[in-house]
Coordinates of C-alpha atoms and ligand atoms in Angstrom, one line a residue:
M102 CA 16.8 75.1 59.1
N103 CA 15.0 76.5 55.6
L104 CA 11.9 78.1 55.3
S105 CA 10.5 74.5 54.3
G106 CA 12.4 72.9 57.0
K107 CA 10.7 75.0 59.4
A108 CA 7.0 74.6 57.8
A109 CA 7.5 70.9 58.0
F110 CA 8.8 70.4 61.5
L111 CA 5.8 73.1 62.5
I112 CA 3.4 71.0 60.9
V113 CA 4.9 68.0 62.3
A114 CA 4.8 69.6 66.1
M115 CA 1.0 71.0 65.2
S116 CA -0.2 67.2 64.6
H117 CA 1.7 66.4 67.9
V118 CA 0.1 68.0 70.2
G119 CA -3.0 67.7 68.2
I120 CA -3.7 70.9 66.5
L121 CA -4.2 69.1 63.2
S122 CA -6.5 66.4 64.2
G123 CA -9.3 68.8 64.8
M124 CA -11.7 66.5 67.3
A125 CA -8.7 65.4 69.5
Q126 CA -9.3 65.1 73.2
S127 CA -7.3 67.2 75.6
V128 CA -5.0 64.8 76.8
F129 CA -4.2 67.1 80.0
S130 CA -5.6 70.2 81.7
L131 CA -4.9 72.0 85.3
T132 CA -7.7 72.9 88.0
K133 CA -6.4 76.8 87.4
Y134 CA -4.5 78.6 85.1
T135 CA -3.0 81.9 86.4
Y136 CA -0.7 82.4 89.2
T137 CA 0.1 85.7 90.9
P138 CA 3.8 86.5 92.6
S139 CA 1.9 86.3 95.7
A140 CA 0.3 82.7 94.8
L141 CA 2.2 80.6 93.4
T142 CA 0.7 77.5 92.8
V143 CA -1.0 77.8 89.6
G144 CA -2.9 74.2 89.6
T145 CA -3.2 70.5 89.3
V146 CA -2.3 68.8 86.1
Q147 CA -5.3 66.1 85.3
T148 CA -5.2 63.5 83.1
K149 CA -8.0 61.8 81.6
E150 CA -6.1 58.7 81.4
A151 CA -3.4 56.9 83.5
V152 CA -0.2 58.2 82.9
K153 CA 3.1 57.7 84.9
R154 CA 5.9 60.2 85.9
L155 CA 4.6 63.5 84.7
T156 CA 7.6 65.7 84.1
L157 CA 8.2 69.3 82.5
K158 CA 10.3 69.6 80.1
G159 CA 11.4 72.3 77.4
P160 CA 12.9 75.9 78.0
T161 CA 10.4 76.8 81.1
A162 CA 10.8 73.8 83.1
K163 CA 13.1 75.5 85.3
L164 CA 10.9 78.1 86.2
F165 CA 8.3 75.8 87.9
S166 CA 8.4 72.8 90.2
L167 CA 5.5 70.0 89.9
D168 CA 5.1 68.0 93.4
K169 CA 4.3 64.7 94.1
A170 CA 0.6 65.6 93.6
N171 CA 0.9 66.8 90.4
Q172 CA 0.7 70.7 92.0
L173 CA 2.1 72.8 89.6
S174 CA 4.2 76.2 91.2
I175 CA 6.0 78.7 89.4
K176 CA 9.0 80.3 90.8
A177 CA 8.8 83.2 93.0
E178 CA 11.6 85.1 90.3
A179 CA 9.5 84.1 87.2
A180 CA 6.1 84.8 89.1
S181 CA 7.5 88.0 89.7
A182 CA 9.7 88.7 86.4
D183 CA 8.0 91.4 83.5
K184 CA 6.1 88.5 81.7
P185 CA 2.0 87.9 80.9
W186 CA 2.4 84.2 80.7
Y187 CA 4.7 81.3 80.1
D188 CA 4.3 77.8 78.4
V189 CA 4.4 74.8 80.0
L190 CA 5.5 71.7 78.4
V191 CA 4.4 68.4 80.8
E192 CA 5.1 65.1 79.7
G193 CA 4.3 61.5 81.0
V194 CA 4.1 57.9 79.9
G195 CA 0.6 56.4 79.2
A196 CA -0.7 53.2 77.6
K197 CA 0.3 54.0 74.0
G198 CA 3.7 55.8 75.3
T199 CA 4.8 59.1 75.8
I200 CA 2.3 61.9 75.8
R201 CA 3.0 65.8 76.4
D202 CA 0.7 68.6 76.7
T203 CA 1.5 72.2 76.6
F204 CA -0.5 75.0 79.1
R205 CA -0.5 78.9 78.7
V206 CA -0.4 80.1 82.4
V207 CA -1.2 83.8 83.1
K208 CA 0.1 86.2 85.5
D209 CA -3.5 87.0 86.8
A210 CA -4.0 90.5 86.1
F211 CA -7.5 90.2 85.3
I212 CA -10.2 92.8 86.1
R213 CA -12.3 92.1 88.9
N214 CA -15.1 94.1 88.2
Q215 CA -18.7 93.5 87.7
V216 CA -19.1 94.8 83.6
I217 CA -19.1 92.4 81.3
A218 CA -20.2 93.8 77.4
H219 CA -22.5 92.1 75.7
R220 CA -21.4 91.1 72.1
G221 CA -18.1 93.6 72.7
A222 CA -18.5 97.3 73.3
W223 CA -20.4 98.8 69.9
K224 CA -23.3 100.5 70.4
Q225 CA -21.9 103.8 71.7
A226 CA -18.7 103.3 70.1
G227 CA -20.7 102.8 67.1
T228 CA -19.4 99.6 65.5
T229 CA -20.8 96.3 65.2
E230 CA -21.5 93.7 67.6
N231 CA -19.4 90.8 67.9
S232 CA -16.2 92.3 66.0
I233 CA -13.1 92.2 66.7
K234 CA -13.4 96.1 66.9
S235 CA -16.1 95.4 69.7
L236 CA -13.5 93.0 71.8
Q237 CA -11.0 95.5 71.5
N238 CA -13.1 98.3 72.6
A239 CA -14.3 96.5 75.8
I240 CA -10.5 95.5 76.3
A241 CA -9.6 99.6 76.0
L242 CA -13.1 100.2 78.3
G243 CA -11.6 98.1 81.2
C244 CA -14.3 95.5 81.2
M245 CA -14.2 92.6 83.4
G246 CA -15.4 90.7 80.7
S247 CA -16.3 90.9 76.7
E248 CA -19.2 88.2 75.6
F249 CA -19.4 86.9 72.2
D250 CA -21.1 84.3 70.8
V251 CA -20.1 81.0 68.6
H252 CA -21.6 79.1 65.6
M253 CA -20.6 76.1 63.2
S254 CA -20.2 76.3 59.2
S255 CA -21.6 73.4 58.1
D256 CA -18.0 72.2 57.1
S257 CA -17.5 72.5 61.2
V258 CA -15.2 75.5 60.9
L259 CA -16.3 78.1 64.6
F260 CA -17.7 81.4 63.8
V261 CA -18.1 84.5 66.0
N262 CA -22.0 85.9 65.6
H263 CA -25.4 86.3 67.5
D264 CA -28.0 85.2 64.8
H265 CA -27.9 81.7 63.3
T266 CA -28.2 83.6 60.0
I267 CA -25.7 86.7 58.7
Q268 CA -26.6 88.8 55.6
E269 CA -29.9 85.9 54.9
I270 CA -26.7 83.2 54.9
E271 CA -27.4 80.2 57.7
I272 CA -24.4 79.8 59.1
E273 CA -24.7 76.0 60.1
K274 CA -25.7 75.2 56.6
T275 CA -22.9 77.2 54.9
P276 CA -19.4 75.6 54.4
A277 CA -16.2 77.8 55.8
A278 CA -14.9 79.1 52.5
E279 CA -18.5 81.0 51.6
L280 CA -18.9 82.4 55.4
A281 CA -15.1 83.7 55.0
K282 CA -16.7 86.2 52.1
V283 CA -18.8 87.8 54.5
K284 CA -18.0 91.4 55.2
L285 CA -19.9 92.9 58.6
S286 CA -21.0 96.4 58.4
N287 CA -17.6 97.5 60.0
G288 CA -16.3 96.4 57.3
E289 CA -14.4 93.6 58.8
S290 CA -14.7 90.0 57.7
L291 CA -17.4 87.8 59.4
P292 CA -14.9 86.2 63.0
T293 CA -13.8 83.1 63.0
L294 CA -13.4 82.1 67.0
A295 CA -10.1 81.4 66.3
S296 CA -9.4 84.8 65.2
Y297 CA -11.7 86.0 68.1
L298 CA -9.2 84.2 70.6
T299 CA -6.0 85.2 68.8
E300 CA -7.3 88.8 69.5
G301 CA -8.3 88.7 73.2
M302 CA -5.2 87.1 73.7
K303 CA -2.9 89.4 73.1
Q304 CA -4.0 91.1 76.7
T305 CA -4.3 89.7 80.3
K306 CA -7.0 92.1 81.3
T307 CA -10.2 91.1 80.0
K308 CA -12.2 87.8 79.8
L309 CA -13.3 86.3 76.8
I310 CA -17.2 85.1 77.7
L311 CA -18.2 82.2 75.3
E312 CA -21.3 81.4 74.6
I313 CA -22.0 78.2 72.8
K314 CA -24.9 78.6 71.0
T315 CA -27.8 76.0 70.4
S316 CA -27.8 74.4 66.8
R317 CA -31.0 75.0 65.3
L318 CA -29.9 71.2 63.6
G319 CA -30.1 69.4 66.6
K320 CA -29.0 68.2 69.9
E321 CA -26.1 66.2 68.3
R322 CA -24.7 69.0 66.5
S323 CA -24.7 71.4 69.3
L324 CA -23.0 68.9 71.3
A325 CA -20.5 68.8 68.3
L326 CA -20.2 72.5 68.2
T327 CA -19.0 72.1 72.0
E328 CA -16.9 69.5 71.8
R329 CA -15.2 72.0 68.6
V330 CA -15.2 75.1 70.6
V331 CA -13.4 73.2 73.9
N332 CA -10.7 71.6 71.8
M333 CA -10.0 74.9 70.2
V334 CA -10.0 76.6 73.5
H335 CA -7.5 73.9 74.5
Q336 CA -5.6 73.8 71.9
M337 CA -5.0 77.4 71.7
K338 CA -4.0 77.7 75.3
A339 CA -6.7 79.7 76.0
Q340 CA -8.0 78.0 79.1
A341 CA -6.9 81.1 81.3
W342 CA -9.2 83.9 79.3
V343 CA -12.0 81.4 78.4
D344 CA -15.5 81.2 80.9
Y345 CA -18.3 79.6 79.0
I346 CA -22.0 80.3 78.7
A347 CA -24.9 78.7 76.9
F348 CA -28.9 78.2 76.9
D349 CA -28.7 74.5 76.3
Y350 CA -28.1 72.9 79.8
D351 CA -26.6 69.3 77.7
V352 CA -24.0 72.0 76.4
C353 CA -23.2 73.4 79.6
K354 CA -22.7 69.5 81.0
S355 CA -20.6 68.6 78.4
V356 CA -18.2 71.6 78.5
K357 CA -17.9 70.6 82.1
A358 CA -17.4 66.9 81.5
L359 CA -15.2 67.8 78.3
S360 CA -13.3 70.3 80.1
P361 CA -13.7 70.2 84.8
E362 CA -12.1 73.0 85.4
A363 CA -13.8 75.2 83.1
N364 CA -16.1 78.0 84.3
V365 CA -19.3 77.6 82.9
S366 CA -22.5 79.6 83.7
Y367 CA -26.2 78.7 82.7
L368 CA -28.6 81.2 80.5
M369 CA -31.9 79.9 80.6
G370 CA -32.7 80.6 83.9
D371 CA -35.1 77.3 84.8
K372 CA -32.9 75.7 87.2
T373 CA -32.3 76.9 91.0
P374 CA -29.0 77.3 92.3
E375 CA -29.0 74.0 93.9
Q376 CA -29.7 72.3 90.8
L377 CA -26.6 74.1 89.3
V378 CA -24.6 72.9 91.9
A379 CA -25.7 69.2 91.9
D380 CA -24.5 69.7 87.9
H381 CA -21.4 70.8 89.2
L382 CA -22.0 74.2 86.8
N383 CA -20.1 77.3 88.1
G384 CA -23.0 80.1 88.0
F385 CA -26.2 81.6 86.7
D386 CA -26.0 83.9 84.0
Y387 CA -30.1 84.8 83.8
H388 CA -32.7 87.5 82.5
Q389 CA -32.9 90.0 84.5
N390 CA -37.0 89.2 84.8
V391 CA -35.8 86.0 85.9
V392 CA -33.7 87.4 88.7
R393 CA -36.4 90.0 89.8
K394 CA -38.8 87.1 90.1
N395 CA -36.4 84.9 91.9
E396 CA -34.7 87.6 94.1
A397 CA -33.9 85.2 96.8
W398 CA -31.6 82.8 94.3
I399 CA -28.7 85.6 93.9
Q400 CA -28.0 85.2 98.1
D401 CA -28.8 81.4 97.4
A402 CA -26.3 81.5 94.8
R403 CA -23.3 83.2 96.3
Q404 CA -24.0 80.9 99.6
R405 CA -23.5 77.9 97.0
K406 CA -20.3 79.4 96.0
L407 CA -22.0 80.0 92.6
T408 CA -21.3 83.3 90.6
T409 CA -24.2 85.4 89.7
N410 CA -24.2 87.1 86.1
V411 CA -27.6 88.4 84.5
W412 CA -28.2 90.2 81.4
T413 CA -28.9 92.3 79.1
V414 CA -29.2 95.2 81.6
N415 CA -29.1 98.7 79.9
D416 CA -31.6 100.6 82.1
K417 CA -29.3 102.6 84.6
N418 CA -32.4 102.0 87.4
E419 CA -32.0 98.1 87.0
L420 CA -28.4 98.3 86.6
N421 CA -28.7 100.3 90.3
W422 CA -30.4 97.7 91.8
L423 CA -28.5 95.0 90.9
L424 CA -25.5 96.7 92.2
E425 CA -27.3 97.0 95.2
Q426 CA -28.1 93.3 95.3
H427 CA -23.8 92.7 95.0
V428 CA -24.4 90.1 91.9
D429 CA -21.0 89.5 90.5
Y430 CA -21.5 90.5 87.2
I431 CA -24.2 92.2 85.2
T432 CA -24.0 91.5 81.0
T433 CA -25.1 95.2 79.1
N434 CA -24.6 96.8 76.1
E435 CA -23.9 100.0 78.0
P436 CA -20.5 99.1 79.4
E437 CA -19.6 102.8 79.4
L438 CA -22.6 103.7 81.6
L439 CA -22.0 100.7 83.8
L440 CA -18.4 101.7 84.6
S441 CA -19.1 105.3 85.2
M442 CA -21.7 104.0 87.9
I443 CA -19.1 101.7 89.5
Q444 CA -16.2 104.4 89.4
K445 CA -18.1 106.9 91.2
Ligands
MG527 MG1 -25.1 85.7 73.9

């Protein structure tokens, strides 16, 4: 196949799986996207519409099995192989014909510590927050997660930045072509979500803690941003890497509606653990003052199998107190300090 033939094939293949259609709904999902050599069950295939005869296809089909309950398992030899992940093609027959979708299932080597680098690791490293470099630093340090913030341009392209504005440009009111010209203080271009996910998916140690920002242009746009984000994570097959956080409770619930298996934590601090469970969220990610005022929520959340995360804690005494409370995660601008404290 010549180059243009290859390109044409790729475009046909991409449009088939919905990459070019932008707002395409995800077809299939898995209840879990990871395996280990000692835990060969990956997850159960879920379908949004009635689909008959799910089967595995493609070059990796022989490395996996799918049982009658649509539970996907990896074969022991494949799980032990020196491969960080596999792509698995699942096919079924829906009302309008054959449907297929590809999952990336990842050997679970993700770090289990309490450290989430807030906007990446930038402060001590002397780089720009929310830059690709800050993500690379958080990965190099060995943080469990690296947090970052996502907004949508006027023409619905997703960008990573904390504030709603950058260099006095309002991200939500500016087209992507203009935003692409913006340079961060470390010389990088303003990262797109696609570039951020691509970088994060080069490794399987540090999770990507994706904050969906609340739109200033109204609820509808916050929910449109949410749908774009969840679709991009699906299309880039990044589910194993990404956990979601948001201040807007409707955004949190919307992520769960679009992607029930996603790990979603709420940021605002005004819901009890009981309420979070009732709405099927996975955890709280609350400001340190909220957690200080409601200490009992830590234990309450644990008993309800919610994860506990506290932001943005940079003070050594406060970090110590939270470690003593055995919170699951601490989001900090000082990941180096927190790592030194837990490595003692
Ligand atoms: Mg944030």
